[in-house]
XYZ file of C-alpha atoms in Angstrom:
317
model
C -1.221 21.869 26.543
C -4.699 23.197 25.818
C -6.552 20.127 27.105
C -5.898 16.520 28.012
C -7.957 14.290 25.660
C -7.628 10.526 25.619
C -5.510 9.034 22.820
C -6.055 5.399 21.856
C -3.113 3.527 20.339
C -3.290 0.273 18.394
C -0.297 -2.031 17.907
C -1.012 -4.882 15.451
C 1.582 -7.626 15.700
C 2.348 -10.972 14.136
C 5.612 -12.661 15.108
C 7.211 -9.350 15.959
C 9.357 -10.404 18.915
C 12.511 -8.842 17.466
C 11.275 -5.235 17.716
C 8.062 -5.293 19.769
C 9.687 -4.420 23.107
C 11.290 -1.309 21.582
C 7.927 -0.302 20.108
C 6.019 -0.681 23.384
C 8.797 0.958 25.387
C 8.445 4.038 23.180
C 4.726 4.214 24.002
C 5.336 3.612 27.698
C 7.865 6.493 27.775
C 5.534 9.151 26.345
C 5.613 12.516 28.109
C 1.862 12.771 27.438
C 0.109 10.530 29.933
C -3.556 10.239 28.919
C -3.422 7.288 26.558
C -4.545 3.675 26.229
C -2.830 1.027 24.132
C -4.199 -2.204 22.673
C -1.762 -4.782 21.327
C -3.619 -6.960 18.815
C -1.742 -10.252 18.698
C -2.495 -12.090 15.444
C -1.881 -15.634 16.723
C 1.878 -15.098 16.883
C 3.953 -18.250 17.172
C 7.011 -16.515 18.645
C 7.374 -14.616 21.949
C 5.276 -11.596 20.902
C 2.485 -12.431 23.340
C 4.896 -12.856 26.246
C 6.642 -9.558 25.467
C 3.349 -7.673 25.212
C 2.072 -9.308 28.418
C 5.139 -8.120 30.317
C 4.221 -4.520 29.405
C 0.608 -5.162 30.348
C 1.789 -6.146 33.828
C 3.968 -3.049 34.039
C 1.268 -0.548 32.956
C -2.495 -1.118 33.100
C -2.997 1.302 30.208
C -1.624 -1.452 27.959
C -3.942 -4.343 27.084
C -3.135 -7.451 25.056
C -5.832 -8.993 22.855
C -5.170 -12.204 20.911
C -7.259 -12.956 17.838
C -9.199 -16.231 18.135
C -7.809 -17.177 14.711
C -5.179 -15.871 12.330
C -6.416 -13.079 10.028
C -4.935 -11.162 7.094
C -2.857 -8.044 7.711
C -5.577 -5.522 6.820
C -8.112 -7.203 9.113
C -5.607 -7.152 11.952
C -4.949 -3.436 11.437
C -8.684 -2.714 11.382
C -9.051 -4.737 14.574
C -6.945 -2.180 16.441
C -9.934 0.183 16.525
C -12.477 -2.293 17.958
C -11.500 -1.936 21.654
C -11.068 1.862 21.558
C -12.678 3.631 24.510
C -15.764 5.754 23.661
C -14.015 8.574 25.528
C -11.040 8.614 23.139
C -10.692 11.687 20.931
C -7.661 10.607 18.916
C -6.449 7.316 17.490
C -3.185 6.115 16.025
C -1.421 2.933 15.003
C 2.183 2.147 15.863
C 3.490 -0.726 13.761
C 5.164 -3.385 15.895
C 8.584 -2.843 14.297
C 8.401 0.979 14.490
C 8.536 3.388 17.418
C 7.712 6.965 18.414
C 9.783 9.606 20.191
C 8.842 10.477 23.811
C 7.255 13.807 22.856
C 5.182 12.391 19.993
C 1.751 12.420 21.648
C 2.338 15.697 23.466
C 3.298 17.586 20.295
C 0.692 15.990 18.035
C -2.221 16.415 20.439
C -1.246 20.019 21.102
C -1.418 21.001 17.430
C -4.619 19.011 16.853
C -6.297 20.720 19.806
C -5.211 24.059 18.382
C -6.747 23.213 14.972
C -10.113 21.423 15.269
C -10.426 21.598 11.449
C -7.631 19.033 11.127
C -8.648 15.393 10.819
C -5.093 14.091 10.524
C -1.759 15.246 11.921
C 1.699 14.424 10.608
C 5.338 15.347 11.201
C 8.838 14.622 9.970
C 9.942 11.016 10.477
C 13.044 8.874 10.281
C 12.437 6.435 7.423
C 15.106 3.784 7.911
C 18.247 5.943 7.601
C 16.824 9.169 6.199
C 14.510 11.920 7.414
C 11.522 12.644 5.168
C 7.957 14.035 4.955
C 9.347 17.340 3.671
C 7.516 19.770 1.399
C 5.354 22.030 3.570
C 6.306 25.642 4.301
C 7.201 26.159 7.975
C 6.388 29.858 7.718
C 2.756 29.138 6.783
C 2.012 27.778 10.252
C 0.894 24.322 11.353
C -2.444 23.975 9.496
C -2.709 23.240 5.754
C -5.789 22.884 3.489
C -6.439 19.167 3.132
C -7.491 19.229 -0.522
C -4.402 21.239 -1.525
C -2.130 18.738 0.222
C -4.055 15.844 -1.340
C -3.614 17.213 -4.869
C 0.102 17.810 -4.314
C 0.528 14.246 -3.035
C -1.455 12.836 -5.970
C 0.837 14.739 -8.349
C 3.884 13.396 -6.481
C 5.116 16.841 -5.466
C 5.791 15.503 -1.977
C 4.711 12.931 0.609
C 4.024 14.473 4.008
C 1.761 11.776 5.487
C 4.315 8.968 5.811
C 2.973 5.744 7.321
C 0.492 4.716 10.033
C 3.179 5.235 12.646
C 3.782 8.790 11.412
C 0.249 10.155 11.778
C -2.430 10.790 14.386
C -6.135 10.595 13.473
C -9.080 12.542 14.879
C -11.764 9.925 15.619
C -14.573 12.321 14.710
C -13.124 12.526 11.187
C -12.452 8.782 10.948
C -16.182 8.254 11.501
C -16.871 10.191 8.295
C -14.838 7.814 6.134
C -16.735 5.686 3.643
C -16.170 2.264 5.215
C -15.854 3.168 8.907
C -14.999 1.345 11.138
C -13.072 -0.626 8.500
C -11.158 2.477 7.465
C -8.042 0.585 6.372
C -9.013 -0.390 2.827
C -9.087 -4.034 1.733
C -8.644 -3.095 -1.938
C -5.340 -1.286 -1.461
C -1.948 -2.633 -0.433
C -0.940 0.884 0.682
C -3.991 1.176 2.916
C -2.343 3.761 5.174
C -1.886 6.151 2.234
C -5.402 5.462 0.966
C -6.787 6.401 4.390
C -4.621 9.531 4.604
C -5.903 10.661 1.190
C -9.529 10.127 2.217
C -9.029 12.120 5.413
C -7.364 14.930 3.439
C -10.413 15.037 1.179
C -12.629 15.439 4.266
C -10.559 17.740 6.474
C -7.358 19.749 6.850
C -3.866 18.605 7.805
C -2.036 19.653 10.963
C 1.738 19.351 10.861
C 4.497 19.367 13.488
C 7.862 20.427 12.071
C 9.834 17.990 14.218
C 11.047 14.399 13.849
C 8.642 12.384 16.008
C 8.586 8.809 14.683
C 10.721 6.034 13.238
C 9.717 3.708 10.386
C 11.828 0.579 10.140
C 12.781 -0.958 6.802
C 14.055 -4.521 6.841
C 13.825 -7.551 4.584
C 11.087 -9.252 6.620
C 8.474 -6.514 6.188
C 5.681 -6.943 3.654
C 6.668 -3.624 2.105
C 10.274 -4.681 1.577
C 9.204 -7.956 -0.029
C 6.703 -6.542 -2.503
C 7.149 -2.773 -2.985
C 9.930 -2.997 -5.589
C 9.181 -6.544 -6.691
C 5.632 -5.724 -7.856
C 5.837 -1.915 -8.313
C 2.979 -1.577 -5.809
C 3.139 2.235 -5.977
C 1.887 2.081 -9.579
C -1.276 0.349 -8.419
C -1.706 2.933 -5.659
C -1.241 5.944 -7.972
C -3.544 4.620 -10.697
C -6.266 3.840 -8.153
C -6.065 7.088 -6.189
C -5.759 9.372 -9.226
C -8.857 7.740 -10.695
C -10.687 8.111 -7.392
C -10.077 11.844 -7.113
C -10.166 12.931 -10.782
C -13.631 14.443 -10.414
C -12.404 16.507 -7.473
C -9.254 17.615 -9.303
C -9.636 18.014 -13.101
C -5.939 18.988 -13.232
C -5.098 15.394 -12.265
C -6.618 13.909 -15.448
C -3.477 14.192 -17.562
C -1.387 12.699 -14.756
C -3.854 9.811 -14.551
C -3.473 9.102 -18.278
C 0.313 8.994 -17.919
C 0.239 6.792 -14.834
C -2.264 4.410 -16.437
C -0.018 4.218 -19.495
C 3.010 3.429 -17.312
C 0.971 0.843 -15.433
C -0.242 -0.809 -18.624
C 3.266 -0.800 -20.052
C 4.546 -2.448 -16.879
C 1.859 -5.159 -16.906
C 2.475 -5.840 -20.599
C 6.167 -6.317 -19.836
C 5.298 -8.764 -17.037
C 2.984 -10.685 -19.383
C 5.785 -10.972 -21.945
C 8.182 -12.165 -19.219
C 5.493 -14.560 -17.932
C 5.815 -13.287 -14.391
C 2.657 -15.026 -13.163
C 3.140 -14.146 -9.486
C 3.345 -10.448 -10.263
C 0.366 -10.528 -12.656
C -1.780 -12.334 -10.064
C -0.837 -9.788 -7.398
C -2.071 -6.941 -9.591
C -5.180 -8.766 -10.800
C -6.375 -9.060 -7.212
C -5.980 -5.301 -6.686
C -7.326 -3.900 -9.943
C -10.920 -2.650 -9.826
C -13.189 -4.940 -11.844
C -14.472 -2.090 -14.006
C -10.932 -0.995 -14.870
C -9.116 -4.319 -15.184
C -6.604 -4.306 -18.039
C -7.521 -6.321 -21.132
C -4.950 -7.096 -23.821
C -6.431 -4.236 -25.838
C -5.917 -1.876 -22.892
C -2.343 -3.088 -22.455
C -1.456 -2.466 -26.108
C -3.214 0.920 -26.056
C -1.336 1.925 -22.899
C 1.994 0.862 -24.348
C 1.247 2.817 -27.547
C 0.303 5.913 -25.553
C 3.520 5.652 -23.549
C 5.571 5.359 -26.742
C 3.791 8.383 -28.249
C 4.381 10.392 -25.071
C 8.120 9.624 -25.045
C 8.543 10.510 -28.724
C 6.523 13.710 -28.328
C 8.544 14.677 -25.255
C 11.842 14.161 -27.115
C 10.642 16.223 -30.090
C 9.609 19.099 -27.798
C 12.936 18.947 -25.954
C 14.833 19.041 -29.261
C 12.821 22.021 -30.542
C 13.491 23.987 -27.353
């Protein structure tokens, strides 16, 4: 270890009694010792507070803070940064139903200390029953140009940033984000990915080629309920491609295709009168780019043209 900086950990929880003990146990068992942990209890009505309090009694590095009133998920995640010590150099979130391996902090801090250019650090993770976050070349070392990684993620070549539980943030870089200290975006359901993209646009990526975290997938999570049901990734891709088009001209064609797919999808939901789905997307579409009926028809037409053109080219080859 090059140095021993303080790492601040936030654990947002709402009615997470089923997995919270496993989550906090994984933090308690870290081989790296210089950390603080704040459990932000969002007015849980189950035994989450009692479970967190038992860890607070066991280790004074763990503190439990209960919100005075219930707040939305994004606000609760942003609240994890409020109590962070001014001495902390790194910050991370561990979701209450996830956990990290004992060597997580040790390995991540070591590579971040080696590469001060990196504003975010990631690694392989277990995502339910599979290992992912593949795509980077081990033989190129542990530091990768942030903008190159960002473009590859925007073009869906790979996803190496995972979730909040997967990554470690450098606080100095977080302070450079547009809406700091509210760095988890209110206009994006996938606010962890939106933050990762912003950090990649501002700094480089450090990567540990080891499995260091676990992301749980179960029917009670917000992701499980809405990801497939509302095609939330379409909203994310359309938004982020539009945001970074000026930085990456090569992403313009991909944006047109994604917007066409998105418009085609929304048109289908209008025809099926899926009001819940339409309302979900209306709330998350930027006002200046909200789809009108004209936009929906145009997008569907573009998608049809693209498919026909693609088939003709395939036939000619």
